[in-house]
PDB file of C-alpha atoms in Angstrom:
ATOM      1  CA  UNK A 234     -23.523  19.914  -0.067  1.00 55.00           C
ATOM      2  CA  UNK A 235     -19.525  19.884  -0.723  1.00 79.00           C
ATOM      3  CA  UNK A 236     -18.854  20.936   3.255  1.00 88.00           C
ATOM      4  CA  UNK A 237     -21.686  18.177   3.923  1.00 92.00           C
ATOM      5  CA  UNK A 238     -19.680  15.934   1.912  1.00 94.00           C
ATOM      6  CA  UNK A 239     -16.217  16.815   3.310  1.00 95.00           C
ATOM      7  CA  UNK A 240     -16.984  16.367   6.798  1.00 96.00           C
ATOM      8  CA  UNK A 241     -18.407  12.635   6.403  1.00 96.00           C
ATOM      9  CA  UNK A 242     -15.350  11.487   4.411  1.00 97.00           C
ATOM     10  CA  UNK A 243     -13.340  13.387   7.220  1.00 97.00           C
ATOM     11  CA  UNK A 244     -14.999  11.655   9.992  1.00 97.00           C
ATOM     12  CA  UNK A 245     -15.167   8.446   8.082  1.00 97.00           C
ATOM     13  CA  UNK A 246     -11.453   8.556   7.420  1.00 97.00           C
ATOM     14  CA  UNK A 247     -11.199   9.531  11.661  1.00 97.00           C
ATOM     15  CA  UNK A 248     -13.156   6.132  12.189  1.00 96.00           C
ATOM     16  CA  UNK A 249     -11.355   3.999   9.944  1.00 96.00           C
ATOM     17  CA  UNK A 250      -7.920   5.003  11.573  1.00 97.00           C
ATOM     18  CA  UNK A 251      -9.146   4.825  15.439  1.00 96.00           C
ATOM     19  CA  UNK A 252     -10.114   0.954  14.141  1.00 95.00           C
ATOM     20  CA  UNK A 253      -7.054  -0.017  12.486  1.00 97.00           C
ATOM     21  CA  UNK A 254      -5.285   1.409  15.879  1.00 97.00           C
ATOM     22  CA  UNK A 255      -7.776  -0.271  17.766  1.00 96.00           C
ATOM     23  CA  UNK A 256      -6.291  -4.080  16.011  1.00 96.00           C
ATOM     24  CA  UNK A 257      -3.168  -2.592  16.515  1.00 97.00           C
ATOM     25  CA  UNK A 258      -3.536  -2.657  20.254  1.00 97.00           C
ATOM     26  CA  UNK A 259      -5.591  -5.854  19.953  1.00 96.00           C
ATOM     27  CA  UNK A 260      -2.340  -7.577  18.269  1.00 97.00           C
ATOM     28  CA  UNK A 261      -0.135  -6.478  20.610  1.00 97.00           C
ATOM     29  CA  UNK A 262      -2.352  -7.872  23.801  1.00 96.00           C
ATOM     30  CA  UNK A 263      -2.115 -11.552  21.530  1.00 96.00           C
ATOM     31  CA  UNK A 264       1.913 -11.187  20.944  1.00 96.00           C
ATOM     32  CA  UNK A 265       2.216  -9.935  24.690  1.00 95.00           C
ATOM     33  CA  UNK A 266      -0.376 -12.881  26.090  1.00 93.00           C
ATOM     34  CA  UNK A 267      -2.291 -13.332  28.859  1.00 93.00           C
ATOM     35  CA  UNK A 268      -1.078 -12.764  32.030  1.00 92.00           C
ATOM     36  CA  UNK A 269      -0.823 -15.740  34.930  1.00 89.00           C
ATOM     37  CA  UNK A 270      -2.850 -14.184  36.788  1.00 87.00           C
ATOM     38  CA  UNK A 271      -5.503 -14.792  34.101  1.00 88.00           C
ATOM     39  CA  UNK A 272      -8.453 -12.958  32.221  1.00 87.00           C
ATOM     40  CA  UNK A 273      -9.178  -9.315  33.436  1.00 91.00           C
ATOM     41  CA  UNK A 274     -13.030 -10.256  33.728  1.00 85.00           C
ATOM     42  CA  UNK A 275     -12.504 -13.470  35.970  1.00 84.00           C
ATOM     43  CA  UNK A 276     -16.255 -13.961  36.964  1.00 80.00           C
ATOM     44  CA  UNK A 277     -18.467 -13.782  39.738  1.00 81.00           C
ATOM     45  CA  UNK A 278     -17.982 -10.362  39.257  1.00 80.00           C
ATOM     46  CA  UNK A 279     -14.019 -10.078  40.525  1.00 86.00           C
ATOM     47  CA  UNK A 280     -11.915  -8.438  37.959  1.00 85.00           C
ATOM     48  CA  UNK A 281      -8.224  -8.174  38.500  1.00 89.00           C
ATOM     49  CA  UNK A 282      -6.078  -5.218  38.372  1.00 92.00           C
ATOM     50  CA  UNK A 283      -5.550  -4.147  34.457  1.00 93.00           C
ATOM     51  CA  UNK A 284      -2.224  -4.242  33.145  1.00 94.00           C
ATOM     52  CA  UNK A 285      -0.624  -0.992  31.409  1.00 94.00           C
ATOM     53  CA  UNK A 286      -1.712  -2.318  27.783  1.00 96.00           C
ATOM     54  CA  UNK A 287      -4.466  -3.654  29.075  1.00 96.00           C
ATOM     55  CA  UNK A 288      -5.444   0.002  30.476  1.00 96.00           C
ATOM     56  CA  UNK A 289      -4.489   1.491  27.142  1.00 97.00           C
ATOM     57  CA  UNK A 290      -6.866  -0.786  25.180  1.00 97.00           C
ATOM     58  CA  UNK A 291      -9.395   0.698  27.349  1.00 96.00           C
ATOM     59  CA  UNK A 292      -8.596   4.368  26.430  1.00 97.00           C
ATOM     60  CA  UNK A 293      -8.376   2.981  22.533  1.00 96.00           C
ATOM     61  CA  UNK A 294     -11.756   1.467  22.901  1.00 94.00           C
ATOM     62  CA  UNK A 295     -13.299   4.214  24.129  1.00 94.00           C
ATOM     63  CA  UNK A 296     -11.368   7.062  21.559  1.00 95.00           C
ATOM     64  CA  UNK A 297     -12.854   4.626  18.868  1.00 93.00           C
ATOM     65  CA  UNK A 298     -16.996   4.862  20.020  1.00 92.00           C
ATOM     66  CA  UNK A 299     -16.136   8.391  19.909  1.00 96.00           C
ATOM     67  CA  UNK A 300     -15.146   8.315  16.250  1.00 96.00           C
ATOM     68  CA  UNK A 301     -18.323   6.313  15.471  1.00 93.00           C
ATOM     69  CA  UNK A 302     -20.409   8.861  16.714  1.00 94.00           C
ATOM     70  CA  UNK A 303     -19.195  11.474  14.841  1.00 97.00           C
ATOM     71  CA  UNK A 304     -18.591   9.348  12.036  1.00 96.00           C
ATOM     72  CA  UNK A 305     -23.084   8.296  12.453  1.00 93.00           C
ATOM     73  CA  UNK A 306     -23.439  11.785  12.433  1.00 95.00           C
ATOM     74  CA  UNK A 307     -21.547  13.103   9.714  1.00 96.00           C
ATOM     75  CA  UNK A 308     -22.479  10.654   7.515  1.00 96.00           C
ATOM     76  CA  UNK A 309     -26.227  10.952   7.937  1.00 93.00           C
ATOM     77  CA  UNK A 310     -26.514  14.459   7.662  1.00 93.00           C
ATOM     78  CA  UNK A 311     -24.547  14.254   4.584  1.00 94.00           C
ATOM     79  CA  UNK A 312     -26.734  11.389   3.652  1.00 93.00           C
ATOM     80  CA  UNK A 313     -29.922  13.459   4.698  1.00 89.00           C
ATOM     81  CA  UNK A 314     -28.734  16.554   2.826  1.00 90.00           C
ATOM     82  CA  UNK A 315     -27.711  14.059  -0.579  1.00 90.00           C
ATOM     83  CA  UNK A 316     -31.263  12.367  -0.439  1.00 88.00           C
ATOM     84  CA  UNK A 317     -33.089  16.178  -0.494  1.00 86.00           C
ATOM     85  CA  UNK A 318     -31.093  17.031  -3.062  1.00 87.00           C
ATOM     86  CA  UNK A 319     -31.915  14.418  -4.985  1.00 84.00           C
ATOM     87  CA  UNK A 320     -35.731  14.478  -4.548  1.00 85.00           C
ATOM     88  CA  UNK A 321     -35.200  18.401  -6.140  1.00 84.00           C
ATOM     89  CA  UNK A 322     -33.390  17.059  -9.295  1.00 80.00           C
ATOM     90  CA  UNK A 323     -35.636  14.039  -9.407  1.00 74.00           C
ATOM     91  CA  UNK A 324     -39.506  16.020  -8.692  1.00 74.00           C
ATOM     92  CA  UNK A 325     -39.977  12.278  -7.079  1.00 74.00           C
ATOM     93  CA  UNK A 326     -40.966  11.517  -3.882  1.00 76.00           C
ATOM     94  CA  UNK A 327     -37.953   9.311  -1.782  1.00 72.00           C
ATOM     95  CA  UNK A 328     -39.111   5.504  -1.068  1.00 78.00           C
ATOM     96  CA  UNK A 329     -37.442   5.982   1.746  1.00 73.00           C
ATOM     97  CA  UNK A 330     -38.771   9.116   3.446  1.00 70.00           C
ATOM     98  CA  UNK A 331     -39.121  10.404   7.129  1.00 71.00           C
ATOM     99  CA  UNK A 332     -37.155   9.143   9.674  1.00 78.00           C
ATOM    100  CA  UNK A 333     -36.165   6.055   8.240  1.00 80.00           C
ATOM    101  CA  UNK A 334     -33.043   7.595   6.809  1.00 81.00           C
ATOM    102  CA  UNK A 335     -31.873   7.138  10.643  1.00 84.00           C
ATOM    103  CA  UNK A 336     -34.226   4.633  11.727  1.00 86.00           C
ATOM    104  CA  UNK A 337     -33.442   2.209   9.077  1.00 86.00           C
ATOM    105  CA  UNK A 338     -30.435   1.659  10.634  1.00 88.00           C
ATOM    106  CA  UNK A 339     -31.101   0.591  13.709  1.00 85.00           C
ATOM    107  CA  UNK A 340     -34.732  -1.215  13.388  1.00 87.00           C
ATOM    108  CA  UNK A 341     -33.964  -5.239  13.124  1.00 85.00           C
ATOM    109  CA  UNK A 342     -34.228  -6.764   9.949  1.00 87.00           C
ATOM    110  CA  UNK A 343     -34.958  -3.795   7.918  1.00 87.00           C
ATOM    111  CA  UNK A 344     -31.413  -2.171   8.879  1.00 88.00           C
ATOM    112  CA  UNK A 345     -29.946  -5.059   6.580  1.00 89.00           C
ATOM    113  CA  UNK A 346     -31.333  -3.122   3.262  1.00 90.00           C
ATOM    114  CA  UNK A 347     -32.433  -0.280   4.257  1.00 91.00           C
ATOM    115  CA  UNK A 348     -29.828   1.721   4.426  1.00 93.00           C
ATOM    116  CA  UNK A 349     -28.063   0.780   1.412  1.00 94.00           C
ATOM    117  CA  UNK A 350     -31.516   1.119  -0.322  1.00 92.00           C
ATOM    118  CA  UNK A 351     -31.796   4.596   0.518  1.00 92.00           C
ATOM    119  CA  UNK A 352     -28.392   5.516  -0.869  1.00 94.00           C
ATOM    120  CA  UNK A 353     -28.873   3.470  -4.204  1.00 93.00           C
ATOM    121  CA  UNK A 354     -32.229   5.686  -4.383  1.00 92.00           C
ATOM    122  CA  UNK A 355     -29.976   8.711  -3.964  1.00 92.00           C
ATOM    123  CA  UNK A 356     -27.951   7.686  -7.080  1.00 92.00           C
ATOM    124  CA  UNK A 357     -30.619   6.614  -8.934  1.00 91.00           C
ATOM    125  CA  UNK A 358     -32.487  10.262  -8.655  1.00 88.00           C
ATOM    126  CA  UNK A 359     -29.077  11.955  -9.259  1.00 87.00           C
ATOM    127  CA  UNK A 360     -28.028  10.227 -12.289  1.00 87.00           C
ATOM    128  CA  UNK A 361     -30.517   8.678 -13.898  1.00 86.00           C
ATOM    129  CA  UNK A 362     -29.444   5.580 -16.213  1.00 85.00           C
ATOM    130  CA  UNK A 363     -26.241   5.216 -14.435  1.00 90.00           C
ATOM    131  CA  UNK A 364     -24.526   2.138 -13.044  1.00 93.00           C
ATOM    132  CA  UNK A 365     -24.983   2.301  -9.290  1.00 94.00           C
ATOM    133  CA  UNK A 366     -20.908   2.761  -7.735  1.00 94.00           C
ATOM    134  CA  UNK A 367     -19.156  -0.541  -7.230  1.00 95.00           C
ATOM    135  CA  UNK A 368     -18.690   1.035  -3.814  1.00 96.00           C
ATOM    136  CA  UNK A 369     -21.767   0.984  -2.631  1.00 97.00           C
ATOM    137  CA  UNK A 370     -21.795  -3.069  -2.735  1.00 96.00           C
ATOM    138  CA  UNK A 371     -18.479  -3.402  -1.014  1.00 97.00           C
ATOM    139  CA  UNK A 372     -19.253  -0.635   1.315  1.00 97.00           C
ATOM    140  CA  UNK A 373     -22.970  -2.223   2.182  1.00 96.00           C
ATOM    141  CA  UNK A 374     -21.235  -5.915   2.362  1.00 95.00           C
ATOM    142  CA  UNK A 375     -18.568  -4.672   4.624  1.00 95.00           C
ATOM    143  CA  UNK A 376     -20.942  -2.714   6.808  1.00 92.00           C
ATOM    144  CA  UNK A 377     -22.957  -6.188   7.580  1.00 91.00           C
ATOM    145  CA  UNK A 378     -20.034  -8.321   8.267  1.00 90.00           C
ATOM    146  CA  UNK A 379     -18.266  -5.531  10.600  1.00 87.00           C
ATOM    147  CA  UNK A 380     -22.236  -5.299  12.176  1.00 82.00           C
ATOM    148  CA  UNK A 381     -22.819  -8.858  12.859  1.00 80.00           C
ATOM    149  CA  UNK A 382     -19.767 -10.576  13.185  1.00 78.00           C
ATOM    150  CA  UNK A 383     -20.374 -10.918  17.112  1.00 66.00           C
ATOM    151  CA  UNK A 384     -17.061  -8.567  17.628  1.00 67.00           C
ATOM    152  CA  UNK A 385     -18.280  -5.540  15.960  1.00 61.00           C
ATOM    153  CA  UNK A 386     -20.250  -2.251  16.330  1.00 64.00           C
ATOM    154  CA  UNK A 387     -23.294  -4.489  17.541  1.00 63.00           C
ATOM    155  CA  UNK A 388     -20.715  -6.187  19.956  1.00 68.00           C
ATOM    156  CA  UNK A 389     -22.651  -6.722  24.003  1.00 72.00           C
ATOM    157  CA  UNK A 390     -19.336  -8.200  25.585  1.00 81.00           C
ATOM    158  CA  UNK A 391     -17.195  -5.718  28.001  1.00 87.00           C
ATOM    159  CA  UNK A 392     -14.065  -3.916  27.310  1.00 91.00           C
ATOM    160  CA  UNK A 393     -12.561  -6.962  29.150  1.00 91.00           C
ATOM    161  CA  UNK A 394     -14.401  -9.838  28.018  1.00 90.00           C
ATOM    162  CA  UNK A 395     -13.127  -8.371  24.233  1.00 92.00           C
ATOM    163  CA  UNK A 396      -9.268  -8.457  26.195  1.00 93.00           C
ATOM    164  CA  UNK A 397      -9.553 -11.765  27.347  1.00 92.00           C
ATOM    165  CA  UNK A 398     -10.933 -12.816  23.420  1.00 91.00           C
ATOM    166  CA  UNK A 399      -7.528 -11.493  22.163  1.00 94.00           C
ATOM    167  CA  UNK A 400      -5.482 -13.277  23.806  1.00 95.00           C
ATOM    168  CA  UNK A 401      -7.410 -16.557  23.105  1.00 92.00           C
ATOM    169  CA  UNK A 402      -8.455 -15.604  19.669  1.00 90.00           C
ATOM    170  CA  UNK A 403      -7.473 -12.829  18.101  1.00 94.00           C
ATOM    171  CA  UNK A 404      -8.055 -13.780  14.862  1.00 92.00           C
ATOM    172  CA  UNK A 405     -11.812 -13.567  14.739  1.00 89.00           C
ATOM    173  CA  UNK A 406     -11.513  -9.573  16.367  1.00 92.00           C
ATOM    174  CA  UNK A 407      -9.186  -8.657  13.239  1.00 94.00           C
ATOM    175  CA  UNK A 408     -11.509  -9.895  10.874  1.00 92.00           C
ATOM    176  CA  UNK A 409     -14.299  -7.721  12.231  1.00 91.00           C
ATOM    177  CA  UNK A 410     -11.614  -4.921  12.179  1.00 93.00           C
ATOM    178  CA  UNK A 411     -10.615  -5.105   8.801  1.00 94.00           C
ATOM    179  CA  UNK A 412     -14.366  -5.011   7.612  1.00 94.00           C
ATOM    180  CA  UNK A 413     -15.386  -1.816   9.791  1.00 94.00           C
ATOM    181  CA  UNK A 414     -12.168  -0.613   8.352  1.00 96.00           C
ATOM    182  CA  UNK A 415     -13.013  -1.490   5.046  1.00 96.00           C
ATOM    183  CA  UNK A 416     -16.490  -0.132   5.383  1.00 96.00           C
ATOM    184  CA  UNK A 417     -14.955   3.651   6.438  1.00 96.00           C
ATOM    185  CA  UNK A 418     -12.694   3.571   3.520  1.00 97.00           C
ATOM    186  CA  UNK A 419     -15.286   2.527   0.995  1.00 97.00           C
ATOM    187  CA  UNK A 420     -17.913   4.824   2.368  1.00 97.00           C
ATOM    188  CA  UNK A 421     -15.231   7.707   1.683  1.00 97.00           C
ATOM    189  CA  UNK A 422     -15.612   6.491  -1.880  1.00 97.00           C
ATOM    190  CA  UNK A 423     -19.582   6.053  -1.832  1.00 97.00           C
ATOM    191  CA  UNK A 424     -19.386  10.073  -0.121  1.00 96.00           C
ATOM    192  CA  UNK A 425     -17.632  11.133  -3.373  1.00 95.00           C
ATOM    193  CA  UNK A 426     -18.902   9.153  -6.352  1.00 93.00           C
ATOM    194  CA  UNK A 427     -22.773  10.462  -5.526  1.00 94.00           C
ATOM    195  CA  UNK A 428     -21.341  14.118  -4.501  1.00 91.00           C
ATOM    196  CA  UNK A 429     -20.213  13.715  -8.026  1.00 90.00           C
ATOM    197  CA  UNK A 430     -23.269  13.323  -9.125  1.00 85.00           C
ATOM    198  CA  UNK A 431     -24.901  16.624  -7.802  1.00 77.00           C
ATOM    199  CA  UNK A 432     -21.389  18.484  -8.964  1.00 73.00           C
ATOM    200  CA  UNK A 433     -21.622  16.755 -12.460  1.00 63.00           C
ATOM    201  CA  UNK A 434     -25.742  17.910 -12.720  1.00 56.00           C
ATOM    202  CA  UNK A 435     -24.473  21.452 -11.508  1.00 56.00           C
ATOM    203  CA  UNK A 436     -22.192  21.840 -14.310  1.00 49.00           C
ATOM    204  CA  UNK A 437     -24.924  20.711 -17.352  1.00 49.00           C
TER     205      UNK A 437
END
């Protein structure tokens, strides 16, 4: 469980970092502006040659879907891993069983409480009578706005169409930034608090 444990708040750290780079970059395309010869994605299919930060961006972009992938991984098999542990403390059979520890998270509608469900039931089986983490709310609310802010992880515009949004609005990118951000770093605290829990029942 603690190597479990370790690599999701490893890989969560990884993904929160390739983000804040990634509003980095997307901050310096808005302070550098658009260029006269206009958007990169100028319709009817024509795209014009990318600039060298433009370019970059690209490379950022595509460093941070790799950190999300090993980030999904990491954290559900640690999540997998916590929620069979705590079915063998508990003796009780997981609300949440089969594959809907992954496919809760992608099925509409029920990948808006799913998820968070399923680690609250963790908690709940590994210790029993306690206050569910503050970090599971802030890490769940996060989660949602960085999913379906339009900007996000659930995002269908292009590499370019997301350029051309920065230099007309950048504004609304950072704030879907800052909340996948803010989701990483309080999952790193959601990782520990319940790994506490199995560490804490170890020692009784």
């Amino acid at each position: 469980m603690g190597g479990a444990a370790r690599f999701a708040v490893g890989a969560l750290a990884l993904a929160g970092a390739a983000w804040t780079v990634r509003a980095i970059w997307e901050i310096r395309l808005a302070v550098t502006g658009e260029p006269a010869s206009g958007a990169p994605d100028q319709g009817n299919g024509v795209h014009r040659p990318l600039t060298g930060l433009e370019n970059q961006y690209h490379l950022v972009v595509s460093v941070c879907g790799i950190a999300v992938v090993i980030c999904a991984v990491a954290f559900l098999g640690w999540l997998g891993r916590a929620r069979d542990n705590a079915r063998e403390l508990s003796g009780k059979r997981p609300r949440y069983s089969g594959l809907w520890v992954f496919l809760g998270w992608v099925v509409p509608v029920v990948n808006l409480w799913f998820p968070r469900g399923i680690v609250a039931e963790v908690h709940r089986d590994s210790a029993p009578g306690e206050r569910l983490p503050r970090s599971v709310n802030v890490w769940w609310v996060f989660w949602l706005i960085g999913l379906f802010s339009g900007v996000g992880l659930m995002s269908a515009d292009s590499t370019d169409q997301i350029i051309a949004r920065a230099y007309t609005n950048v504004g609304t990118l950072l704030v879907s930034d800052a909340a996948i951000v803010g989701a990483a770093v309080a999952g790193i605290f959601v990782v520990r608090a319940l790994s506490r829990n199995f560490s804490s029942r170890r020692s009784d």
